XYZ file of C-alpha atoms in Angstrom:
719
model
C 23.584 -1.414 -20.362
C 23.301 1.973 -22.100
C 22.650 3.737 -18.795
C 25.825 2.327 -17.268
C 27.730 3.179 -20.448
C 26.708 6.818 -20.047
C 27.945 6.841 -16.451
C 31.174 5.234 -17.583
C 31.787 7.824 -20.285
C 31.257 10.733 -17.887
C 33.377 9.128 -15.162
C 36.316 8.386 -17.443
C 36.289 11.791 -19.140
C 36.039 13.534 -15.756
C 38.770 11.500 -14.058
C 41.220 11.254 -16.955
C 40.658 14.431 -18.987
C 38.395 17.160 -17.588
C 37.111 17.358 -14.022
C 34.624 20.035 -15.098
C 32.876 17.737 -17.576
C 29.101 17.534 -17.137
C 26.470 15.061 -18.239
C 22.674 15.030 -18.370
C 19.723 13.265 -19.968
C 17.490 14.784 -22.622
C 14.862 12.833 -24.562
C 16.432 9.571 -23.387
C 19.806 10.574 -24.849
C 22.861 11.231 -22.679
C 24.565 14.561 -23.382
C 28.165 15.422 -22.509
C 29.797 18.822 -22.007
C 33.567 19.133 -21.557
C 35.371 22.495 -21.762
C 38.752 20.758 -22.011
C 37.964 17.809 -24.272
C 35.917 19.943 -26.664
C 38.055 23.082 -26.358
C 39.057 23.152 -30.017
C 35.902 21.482 -31.358
C 33.641 24.041 -33.025
C 31.156 21.611 -34.549
C 29.271 18.549 -33.395
C 31.344 16.440 -35.767
C 34.533 17.762 -34.223
C 33.250 16.975 -30.739
C 32.498 13.429 -31.835
C 36.016 13.066 -33.175
C 37.506 14.427 -29.947
C 35.577 11.949 -27.823
C 36.497 9.037 -30.088
C 40.158 10.062 -30.060
C 40.164 10.190 -26.263
C 38.964 6.610 -25.914
C 41.124 5.230 -28.719
C 44.362 6.929 -27.678
C 44.165 8.102 -24.055
C 41.689 5.952 -22.147
C 43.322 4.070 -19.266
C 41.204 1.086 -18.193
C 40.315 0.760 -14.525
C 41.846 -2.418 -13.046
C 38.698 -4.560 -12.919
C 39.581 -7.868 -11.251
C 37.797 -10.457 -9.118
C 40.587 -12.680 -7.769
C 38.397 -14.093 -5.039
C 36.295 -16.278 -7.342
C 36.959 -19.158 -9.667
C 36.799 -18.248 -13.343
C 38.422 -14.856 -12.776
C 41.608 -15.836 -14.648
C 43.866 -16.137 -11.610
C 43.491 -19.774 -10.594
C 44.744 -23.068 -11.911
C 41.768 -24.123 -14.048
C 40.822 -20.635 -15.257
C 41.209 -19.193 -18.741
C 44.347 -17.071 -18.252
C 44.589 -15.593 -21.753
C 43.427 -12.077 -20.865
C 45.187 -11.947 -17.486
C 48.498 -12.950 -19.039
C 48.132 -10.536 -21.971
C 47.409 -7.578 -19.698
C 49.903 -8.613 -17.044
C 52.747 -8.686 -19.572
C 51.732 -5.516 -21.417
C 54.300 -2.694 -21.565
C 51.794 -0.123 -22.855
C 51.712 2.946 -20.528
C 47.894 3.023 -20.396
C 47.885 -0.585 -19.085
C 50.762 -0.097 -16.626
C 48.542 0.139 -13.523
C 46.462 -2.839 -14.645
C 49.619 -4.935 -15.142
C 50.935 -3.927 -11.723
C 47.639 -4.924 -10.061
C 47.650 -8.307 -11.805
C 51.210 -8.973 -10.693
C 50.364 -7.986 -7.098
C 47.375 -10.323 -7.074
C 49.417 -13.208 -8.428
C 51.973 -12.650 -5.668
C 49.270 -12.590 -2.962
C 47.678 -15.799 -4.270
C 51.079 -17.477 -4.318
C 51.776 -16.357 -0.742
C 48.379 -17.664 0.356
C 49.172 -20.962 -1.417
C 45.817 -21.106 -3.183
C 45.893 -23.019 -6.452
C 42.303 -23.826 -7.307
C 39.357 -21.495 -6.774
C 39.173 -20.285 -3.150
C 36.934 -21.899 -0.597
C 34.620 -19.801 1.555
C 37.127 -19.109 4.317
C 39.899 -18.394 1.814
C 37.640 -16.018 -0.112
C 36.876 -13.896 2.954
C 40.555 -13.711 3.887
C 41.606 -12.834 0.348
C 39.021 -10.069 -0.005
C 40.179 -8.382 3.171
C 43.805 -8.604 2.142
C 43.077 -7.189 -1.299
C 41.349 -4.230 0.308
C 44.438 -3.558 2.422
C 47.086 -3.944 -0.259
C 45.652 -3.122 -3.692
C 45.366 0.440 -5.141
C 42.282 2.584 -4.604
C 41.191 2.042 -8.213
C 40.593 -1.629 -7.422
C 38.836 -0.808 -4.149
C 36.271 1.266 -6.058
C 35.409 -1.788 -8.141
C 35.196 -3.959 -5.026
C 32.836 -1.432 -3.424
C 30.569 -1.630 -6.455
C 30.522 -5.438 -6.340
C 30.156 -6.099 -2.628
C 29.893 -4.645 0.841
C 31.734 -6.222 3.755
C 29.975 -7.332 6.924
C 31.576 -8.676 10.073
C 30.616 -12.224 9.129
C 30.949 -12.095 5.353
C 29.921 -10.055 2.329
C 26.774 -8.666 0.791
C 26.542 -8.528 -2.976
C 25.145 -5.916 -5.340
C 22.407 -7.336 -7.594
C 23.815 -5.148 -10.368
C 27.033 -7.189 -10.388
C 25.677 -10.601 -9.503
C 27.369 -12.308 -6.579
C 30.554 -10.343 -6.142
C 31.410 -9.653 -9.770
C 30.071 -12.768 -11.401
C 26.745 -14.226 -12.495
C 27.119 -17.957 -12.055
C 30.053 -18.992 -14.248
C 30.023 -15.659 -16.100
C 32.760 -13.541 -14.521
C 32.414 -9.828 -15.283
C 36.060 -8.987 -14.630
C 37.356 -11.826 -16.817
C 35.068 -10.726 -19.658
C 36.102 -7.101 -19.160
C 39.744 -8.080 -19.634
C 38.910 -10.244 -22.651
C 37.179 -7.238 -24.277
C 40.236 -5.071 -23.681
C 42.390 -7.676 -25.391
C 39.909 -7.938 -28.276
C 40.077 -4.158 -28.707
C 43.881 -4.249 -28.686
C 44.213 -1.687 -25.901
C 47.026 -3.746 -24.347
C 49.091 -3.284 -27.517
C 50.216 -0.156 -29.300
C 46.610 0.889 -29.879
C 43.190 -0.232 -31.113
C 42.805 -1.010 -34.806
C 40.228 0.285 -37.309
C 37.733 -2.372 -36.274
C 37.852 -1.104 -32.689
C 37.222 2.429 -34.003
C 34.070 1.308 -35.821
C 32.872 -0.491 -32.716
C 33.470 2.693 -30.716
C 31.339 4.785 -33.102
C 28.555 2.275 -32.604
C 28.943 2.248 -28.820
C 29.059 6.038 -28.438
C 26.684 7.285 -31.121
C 24.648 4.290 -32.237
C 26.128 4.238 -35.730
C 25.113 1.060 -37.594
C 27.792 -1.605 -37.770
C 28.181 -5.134 -39.042
C 30.307 -7.747 -37.370
C 29.617 -7.730 -33.643
C 31.580 -10.321 -31.725
C 30.050 -13.595 -30.567
C 30.357 -13.152 -26.821
C 28.112 -13.500 -23.800
C 26.882 -10.294 -22.174
C 25.388 -11.721 -19.004
C 22.338 -10.126 -17.436
C 22.817 -6.618 -18.799
C 21.401 -6.891 -22.329
C 18.597 -9.486 -22.540
C 18.078 -8.706 -26.225
C 21.638 -9.796 -27.043
C 21.736 -12.838 -24.788
C 20.911 -15.244 -27.609
C 18.987 -18.442 -27.023
C 15.632 -19.596 -28.439
C 13.796 -17.151 -30.735
C 16.722 -14.730 -30.686
C 16.962 -14.725 -34.483
C 15.800 -16.645 -37.518
C 15.877 -20.346 -36.862
C 15.629 -22.170 -33.575
C 18.366 -20.441 -31.621
C 20.702 -17.471 -31.872
C 24.160 -16.736 -30.514
C 24.913 -14.021 -27.987
C 26.457 -10.947 -29.617
C 28.289 -7.987 -28.198
C 30.181 -4.825 -29.017
C 33.330 -5.004 -26.844
C 33.210 -1.258 -26.159
C 29.668 -1.592 -24.800
C 30.795 -4.062 -22.175
C 33.913 -2.079 -21.270
C 32.078 1.232 -20.826
C 29.249 -0.475 -18.950
C 31.560 -1.991 -16.339
C 33.404 1.327 -16.024
C 30.074 3.004 -15.304
C 29.093 0.442 -12.676
C 31.860 1.769 -10.438
C 29.741 4.823 -9.632
C 27.281 2.587 -7.797
C 29.643 1.697 -4.972
C 28.069 0.101 -1.917
C 30.619 1.229 0.635
C 29.781 4.876 -0.051
C 26.132 4.619 0.952
C 25.895 6.676 4.118
C 22.224 6.172 4.789
C 22.350 2.450 5.511
C 19.795 1.768 8.248
C 20.184 -0.751 11.020
C 18.620 -4.087 10.236
C 18.464 -3.640 6.466
C 19.775 -6.347 4.167
C 22.772 -6.134 1.860
C 20.729 -4.862 -1.090
C 19.989 -1.696 0.853
C 23.727 -1.001 1.082
C 23.913 -0.176 -2.620
C 22.577 3.009 -4.251
C 18.925 2.881 -5.256
C 18.909 -0.898 -4.813
C 16.109 -2.654 -2.932
C 14.502 -6.047 -2.542
C 12.417 -7.343 -5.410
C 8.727 -6.510 -5.351
C 6.121 -8.067 -7.594
C 4.009 -4.917 -7.666
C 3.942 -2.709 -10.708
C 4.322 -5.183 -13.572
C 1.968 -7.746 -15.022
C 4.339 -10.608 -15.843
C 5.394 -11.316 -12.267
C 5.030 -14.760 -10.746
C 4.784 -15.917 -7.151
C 8.394 -17.089 -7.169
C 9.942 -13.869 -8.467
C 10.089 -12.157 -5.071
C 11.898 -15.142 -3.566
C 14.279 -15.904 -6.439
C 14.935 -12.382 -7.724
C 18.220 -10.761 -6.732
C 16.625 -7.406 -6.145
C 15.861 -4.352 -8.194
C 17.608 -1.092 -8.955
C 16.022 2.289 -9.685
C 18.267 4.293 -11.999
C 17.815 8.088 -11.765
C 17.527 10.371 -14.790
C 18.372 14.060 -14.405
C 17.959 16.900 -16.904
C 20.333 19.484 -15.410
C 24.045 19.234 -16.314
C 25.840 17.563 -13.418
C 29.530 17.059 -12.731
C 30.989 13.771 -11.587
C 31.370 15.088 -8.035
C 27.644 15.805 -7.876
C 26.803 12.346 -9.169
C 29.079 10.764 -6.590
C 27.003 12.483 -3.917
C 23.763 11.406 -5.614
C 24.796 7.762 -5.837
C 26.742 7.861 -2.589
C 23.668 8.804 -0.610
C 21.305 6.746 -2.731
C 18.499 8.569 -0.951
C 15.082 6.963 -1.141
C 13.297 7.539 2.147
C 9.783 6.708 3.216
C 8.430 7.629 6.671
C 11.928 8.502 7.844
C 13.646 5.249 6.859
C 15.455 3.885 3.839
C 13.272 2.201 1.209
C 13.431 -1.585 1.489
C 11.604 -2.829 -1.603
C 10.006 -1.608 -4.807
C 6.789 -0.540 -3.074
C 8.747 1.520 -0.555
C 10.765 3.085 -3.353
C 7.763 4.211 -5.360
C 6.316 5.688 -2.165
C 9.562 7.590 -1.665
C 9.321 8.914 -5.213
C 5.692 9.975 -4.734
C 6.467 11.747 -1.454
C 9.599 13.473 -2.823
C 11.767 11.392 -0.524
C 14.486 11.310 -3.179
C 17.188 13.777 -4.173
C 16.218 16.994 -5.884
C 17.083 17.251 -9.532
C 16.014 13.707 -10.407
C 13.104 13.810 -12.881
C 12.348 10.104 -13.166
C 13.595 6.634 -12.355
C 14.039 3.617 -14.608
C 13.114 0.477 -12.700
C 15.029 -2.746 -13.377
C 14.627 -6.069 -11.615
C 17.129 -8.915 -11.714
C 14.902 -11.920 -12.337
C 15.607 -15.561 -13.024
C 14.317 -15.881 -16.559
C 16.621 -18.131 -18.601
C 17.036 -21.366 -16.715
C 19.136 -20.422 -13.719
C 20.441 -17.273 -15.376
C 19.351 -13.791 -14.342
C 18.294 -10.995 -16.651
C 17.911 -7.284 -15.963
C 14.221 -6.952 -16.779
C 12.982 -3.384 -17.397
C 9.813 -2.739 -15.380
C 8.975 0.755 -16.586
C 9.562 4.303 -15.425
C 8.243 6.401 -12.595
C 8.156 10.197 -12.762
C 9.230 12.092 -9.666
C 6.191 14.090 -8.614
C 4.423 14.432 -5.319
C 1.099 12.638 -5.151
C -1.542 14.212 -2.983
C -2.575 11.987 -0.060
C 0.503 9.736 -0.283
C 1.380 10.607 3.316
C -1.822 8.884 4.439
C -0.167 5.556 3.665
C 2.072 5.876 6.705
C -1.047 5.303 8.850
C -1.262 1.858 7.270
C 2.372 0.857 7.865
C 2.010 -0.793 11.317
C -0.810 -3.076 10.166
C 0.795 -3.745 6.785
C 4.063 -4.813 8.417
C 2.167 -7.293 10.594
C 0.268 -8.632 7.602
C 3.503 -9.076 5.644
C 4.981 -11.088 8.499
C 1.850 -13.224 8.612
C 2.040 -13.868 4.878
C 5.689 -14.889 5.201
C 4.662 -17.800 7.425
C 4.804 -21.086 5.536
C 1.406 -22.047 6.944
C -0.328 -18.867 5.795
C -3.118 -19.518 3.258
C -2.197 -18.617 -0.347
C -5.152 -16.227 -0.486
C -3.484 -14.094 2.197
C -0.449 -13.728 -0.053
C -2.711 -12.905 -2.990
C -4.406 -10.234 -0.862
C -1.008 -8.767 0.049
C 0.010 -8.634 -3.613
C -3.207 -6.769 -4.427
C -2.522 -4.225 -1.678
C 1.038 -3.627 -2.851
C -0.081 -3.402 -6.464
C -2.692 -0.780 -5.548
C -0.154 1.228 -3.529
C 2.343 1.100 -6.389
C -0.166 2.262 -8.998
C -1.440 5.097 -6.813
C 2.091 6.358 -6.162
C 2.793 6.171 -9.869
C -0.374 7.785 -11.232
C -2.168 9.453 -8.293
C -5.830 10.456 -8.093
C -8.891 9.217 -6.170
C -9.501 6.231 -8.448
C -6.116 4.696 -7.668
C -6.289 5.639 -3.985
C -9.704 4.035 -3.828
C -8.152 0.835 -5.166
C -5.930 0.730 -2.059
C -8.967 0.922 0.203
C -10.718 -1.797 -1.804
C -7.646 -4.038 -1.581
C -7.548 -3.522 2.189
C -11.207 -4.460 2.413
C -10.550 -7.676 0.508
C -7.647 -8.531 2.793
C -9.821 -7.857 5.833
C -12.482 -10.133 4.376
C -9.964 -12.951 3.917
C -8.810 -12.574 7.511
C -12.391 -12.545 8.765
C -13.085 -15.839 7.004
C -10.100 -17.557 8.584
C -10.888 -18.135 12.228
C -7.879 -19.744 13.914
C -5.620 -19.427 10.873
C -2.026 -18.254 11.171
C -2.625 -14.894 9.547
C -5.616 -14.073 11.697
C -3.780 -14.933 14.907
C -0.929 -12.605 14.040
C -2.796 -9.833 12.213
C -5.412 -7.781 14.019
C -8.320 -6.094 12.216
C -7.514 -2.859 10.425
C -7.906 0.281 12.533
C -5.981 3.503 12.894
C -6.750 4.996 9.498
C -8.121 8.531 9.472
C -11.227 9.971 7.843
C -8.922 11.695 5.350
C -8.847 8.386 3.517
C -12.491 8.938 2.558
C -11.813 12.263 0.871
C -8.767 10.817 -0.897
C -10.782 7.872 -2.263
C -13.933 9.796 -3.186
C -14.453 9.628 -6.948
C -17.961 11.153 -6.720
C -19.666 8.077 -8.145
C -23.036 6.756 -7.084
C -21.461 3.480 -5.972
C -19.138 5.350 -3.620
C -22.070 7.342 -2.235
C -24.023 4.193 -1.390
C -21.038 2.344 0.067
C -20.078 5.286 2.276
C -23.622 5.716 3.565
C -23.873 2.014 4.406
C -20.416 1.799 5.978
C -21.300 4.486 8.511
C -24.470 2.871 9.891
C -24.367 2.693 13.688
C -26.632 2.488 16.728
C -27.394 5.887 18.205
C -28.393 4.100 21.413
C -24.886 2.708 21.835
C -26.086 -0.863 22.415
C -25.296 -2.449 19.041
C -22.111 -2.316 17.015
C -21.485 -0.507 13.758
C -22.463 -2.129 10.497
C -18.916 -3.553 10.375
C -19.956 -5.982 13.118
C -22.523 -7.463 10.716
C -19.833 -8.169 8.122
C -17.052 -9.654 10.246
C -16.562 -10.898 13.831
C -14.761 -7.897 15.245
C -14.868 -5.816 18.411
C -13.837 -2.167 18.073
C -13.357 0.166 21.016
C -11.642 3.411 21.887
C -8.378 2.889 23.738
C -6.848 4.848 26.591
C -4.987 7.086 24.145
C -8.225 8.045 22.416
C -7.490 6.013 19.299
C -9.486 3.074 18.038
C -8.447 -0.485 18.814
C -9.870 -3.730 17.487
C -9.650 -7.457 17.976
C -11.219 -10.501 16.430
C -14.304 -11.745 18.253
C -15.366 -15.317 18.802
C -18.303 -16.600 16.797
C -20.749 -13.733 16.636
C -24.370 -14.175 15.636
C -24.419 -10.541 14.509
C -22.309 -11.527 11.479
C -24.687 -12.314 8.611
C -22.636 -11.400 5.547
C -21.798 -14.292 3.258
C -21.101 -15.063 -0.401
C -24.623 -14.162 -1.551
C -25.325 -11.130 -3.736
C -25.368 -7.586 -2.399
C -29.152 -7.308 -2.065
C -29.392 -10.554 -0.116
C -26.636 -9.493 2.254
C -28.044 -6.015 2.850
C -31.472 -7.501 3.513
C -29.884 -9.913 5.999
C -28.139 -7.015 7.747
C -31.426 -5.098 8.015
C -33.140 -8.127 9.507
C -30.297 -8.712 11.985
C -30.203 -5.117 13.178
C -33.985 -4.968 13.611
C -33.949 -8.166 15.675
C -30.964 -7.056 17.762
C -32.517 -3.655 18.331
C -35.714 -5.230 19.617
C -33.807 -7.734 21.773
C -31.666 -5.009 23.346
C -34.579 -2.673 23.975
C -33.290 0.116 21.766
C -35.692 3.089 21.872
C -34.616 4.030 18.338
C -33.759 1.714 15.477
C -29.999 0.994 15.204
C -29.905 2.478 11.698
C -28.342 5.890 12.346
C -25.668 7.187 9.970
C -23.355 10.132 9.403
C -23.661 10.190 5.612
C -26.631 9.546 3.382
C -27.748 8.337 -0.018
C -29.903 10.603 -2.165
C -33.357 9.493 -3.334
C -32.108 9.486 -6.902
C -29.354 7.079 -5.850
C -31.924 4.860 -4.126
C -34.012 4.898 -7.297
C -31.057 3.773 -9.414
C -30.227 1.032 -6.928
C -33.798 -0.273 -6.993
C -33.717 -0.232 -10.792
C -30.547 -2.345 -10.833
C -28.533 0.302 -12.683
C -25.476 0.237 -10.411
C -22.359 -1.919 -10.203
C -23.230 -3.929 -7.120
C -19.957 -5.848 -7.037
C -18.126 -2.539 -6.809
C -20.476 -1.314 -4.091
C -19.651 -4.404 -2.049
C -15.903 -3.953 -2.549
C -16.149 -0.303 -1.547
C -18.264 -1.164 1.483
C -15.644 -3.565 2.839
C -12.991 -0.900 2.391
C -14.928 2.103 3.680
C -16.160 0.322 6.800
C -12.526 0.336 7.987
C -12.538 4.145 8.146
C -14.014 6.484 10.769
C -16.771 8.723 9.460
C -17.326 12.308 10.508
C -20.767 13.712 9.678
C -21.306 15.143 6.217
C -17.929 14.228 4.741
C -19.560 13.409 1.403
C -19.817 16.704 -0.471
C -21.875 15.362 -3.366
C -25.176 17.319 -3.506
C -28.389 15.332 -3.289
C -30.376 15.065 -6.500
C -33.913 14.207 -5.376
C -36.021 16.426 -7.593
C -37.191 13.818 -10.081
C -36.334 10.538 -8.399
C -38.798 7.854 -9.614
C -39.363 5.767 -6.494
C -41.761 2.880 -5.913
C -44.526 3.920 -3.539
C -43.797 0.800 -1.520
C -40.330 2.121 -0.693
C -41.634 5.530 0.372
C -44.256 3.886 2.572
C -41.977 1.349 4.245
C -39.060 3.699 4.814
C -41.176 5.719 7.256
C -41.217 2.630 9.498
C -37.438 2.225 9.420
C -36.137 5.577 10.574
C -33.435 5.852 13.261
C -35.224 8.815 14.826
C -38.850 9.977 15.239
C -40.605 11.339 12.161
C -41.263 15.077 12.206
C -44.804 16.011 11.149
C -46.051 19.591 11.469
C -43.264 20.344 13.936
C -44.078 17.364 16.148
C -42.032 14.173 16.568
C -43.801 10.917 15.893
C -42.273 7.580 16.827
C -43.592 4.890 14.523
C -43.230 1.429 15.959
C -41.870 -1.000 13.408
C -42.116 -4.763 12.979
C -38.847 -6.711 13.247
C -40.260 -9.247 10.779
C -40.408 -6.722 7.922
C -37.048 -7.672 6.407
C -37.776 -11.391 6.555
C -41.195 -10.952 4.925
C -39.760 -8.811 2.148
C -36.996 -11.310 1.465
C -39.660 -13.995 1.172
C -41.456 -11.880 -1.426
C -44.432 -10.761 0.695
C -44.269 -7.120 -0.348
C -48.003 -6.515 -0.223
C -48.336 -7.954 3.259
C -45.536 -5.737 4.547
C -47.181 -2.671 2.990
C -50.439 -3.505 4.768
C -48.500 -3.734 8.046
C -46.990 -0.330 7.345
C -50.391 1.236 6.662
C -51.660 -0.063 9.982
C -48.608 1.167 11.852
C -48.907 4.649 10.395
C -52.572 4.925 11.304
C -51.829 3.571 14.788
C -49.372 6.433 15.177
C -52.049 9.002 14.384
C -51.011 9.510 10.771
C -53.147 9.335 7.640
C -51.409 7.553 4.753
C -52.592 8.441 1.278
C -54.644 5.737 -0.447
C -53.102 3.336 -2.889
C -53.450 4.646 -6.471
C -55.875 1.797 -7.279
C -58.171 2.654 -4.382
C -60.012 5.435 -6.157
C -59.794 7.654 -3.104
C -60.838 4.991 -0.616
C -58.108 3.501 1.503
C -58.101 -0.238 0.856
C -55.046 -1.952 2.309
C -55.892 -5.065 0.337
C -54.942 -3.237 -2.858
C -51.260 -3.515 -1.826
C -51.516 -7.271 -1.697
C -53.175 -7.539 -5.094
C -50.200 -5.960 -6.877
C -47.754 -8.127 -8.793
C -44.066 -7.561 -8.193
C -41.036 -8.734 -10.112
C -39.039 -11.671 -8.787
C -36.603 -10.663 -6.036
C -38.140 -7.194 -5.818
C -38.870 -7.789 -2.150
C -35.257 -8.641 -1.417
C -33.977 -5.615 -3.318
C -36.562 -3.428 -1.568
C -35.349 -4.677 1.823
C -31.776 -3.865 0.794
C -32.775 -0.357 -0.294
C -34.552 0.228 3.016
C -31.198 -0.129 4.789
C -29.801 2.882 2.911
C -29.599 5.924 5.225
C -31.502 9.028 4.116
C -31.098 12.635 5.170
C -33.867 14.462 7.026
C -34.626 16.377 3.829
C -35.104 13.167 1.849
C -37.264 11.690 4.606
C -39.394 14.824 4.450
C -39.985 14.274 0.736
C -41.067 10.687 1.401
C -43.354 11.875 4.180
C -45.034 14.309 1.801
C -45.510 11.536 -0.749
C -47.062 9.099 1.704
C -49.085 11.093 4.273
C -52.112 13.314 4.092
C -51.924 16.563 5.936
C -51.379 15.458 9.520
C -54.141 15.627 12.093
C -53.973 18.306 14.734
C -53.589 15.718 17.481
C -50.989 13.012 17.015
C -50.759 9.790 18.922
C -47.147 8.975 19.764
C -46.388 5.286 20.330
């Protein structure tokens, strides 16, 4: 309400007193400059008096009428008190209002409409009013509705054409004018006190008991509004009058950037469809039942009314070259500077059904206008996101698809609002969760209409990199592939998908039929990684891969492996990141985090076994040694047979011409049985198998080699 009041004050002063008047916002207070109005005012007190005098003695109300709806004061069963009082007034400042009322009454009589108009009558009346009534009325009509060929679209700010249910804004505007006495010789002392309160916030007792509609939820009354069970609605008449006067600046007909195919909400300045992203108290029904939301701009530079007409006339909020359609689009426009220059922040309001069937203007916070680095990357997601939104709109779509969409939009909103890799990473995680839901829904509506996510660039990785150990592990895992080109990327082990490079050079993807390569399930991270290792070893052997299908572009450090084996990391987060990062292409070495391997405390079993699970031959003394592995290693480790697997590794190393160092308990004599006599913690084998899937750099492999092998023999047997 206060925002619209400020617009109303500037508009009225500019139109009726001083066209050079300027207004701006500072510390949430609206400031007014007027060379004419304040010409003889040397002090702040004098300026206050000049402004008060203008409204008490000179203000001419805009003819606010809605004679196309029942309850407006013009039809048989309506309350006609205000209409008759204004229509019969002889006061010069009400002359135009009285003339408009008389013209409307004549039109209604000619149309022979007694009761409230029916739908066909309403359309005909509206078009006739636009032809015959003065421009002052047309400005109000533009703020309340926009005309289409087959009807009207309504501004959420003014309900459904100037009324909110049975609460008619124009009727209440006229009633306030009568209460203030503007239709008579002049307002009384009570109206002057109300004006001081409305303009400057001066305390006052004795507000009127009157409904305020959706504009001031705190004054709407109802349960818990005051002491006792229920309170009455209260209002300062000047507040309502100035608010409606200010609403005229938000005229829908003046929006010149209306795009083809957009709904009526997009025809009004800074007004979009409701979005549930960005506030915690939203419910599933709010997007469907809400009337929309409006983003009100705040500017700090003095601006004249003509400038504000351009600002609101364009209502510019563009994202990827089109007008914003909902709250998520709007916050993207703000973050990409797709809004007018000079606007510092936006106040977001949504018109939600909160009091029975009544709507309230719920404040949803503020968003500063500042460009967020990497926000342009989101346009790569738009084609897939549009398809997913259409899938979620299907009545047969699973509720978890809609929940996944809400999480994506929430993450996008928060990134655009706050920026930084942590919030961008949340977008990638939300996409991974949505992909996981689609992968689990073979034959479902959403999966049939929404293809797997592709088309995102590697720049997403840099934007999401928060330099944490969990990110390092997830990125290394997500990039695992088969250097032989016979087996799919690690993504194929998580979901049934086929990815290929299209004719245009870009990646394409489709859902596959049941694929035995998919082994990921609801088990914990270690169990799933161990299952992936087992699957890739078996598939590599079956397909005759000369090298293990465990190649990667990015690697985990030995210190990171040590922390993973010790259970020090957030494994749920690693899994979430993995599902998100596997959707992105990986160039080599994109992770800039330096390896920290100097003092990594690693189990000797890991160092030994990792030499059997390398995607390329081991380099020893300048020679390449291919160590043949056993595809059963992962299964044995998962079953807890760590010692047995270590004995297998010792044999494989010696068969390759290498000399593994003895076990610490051997006393210098190599006894493979010592490995089997060790006791290991429960599930250590499974965690060890998971750690063995982690890709290591050549430097890290060299450190493991030095820990495990004696100085190599001069002649090596390559198998």
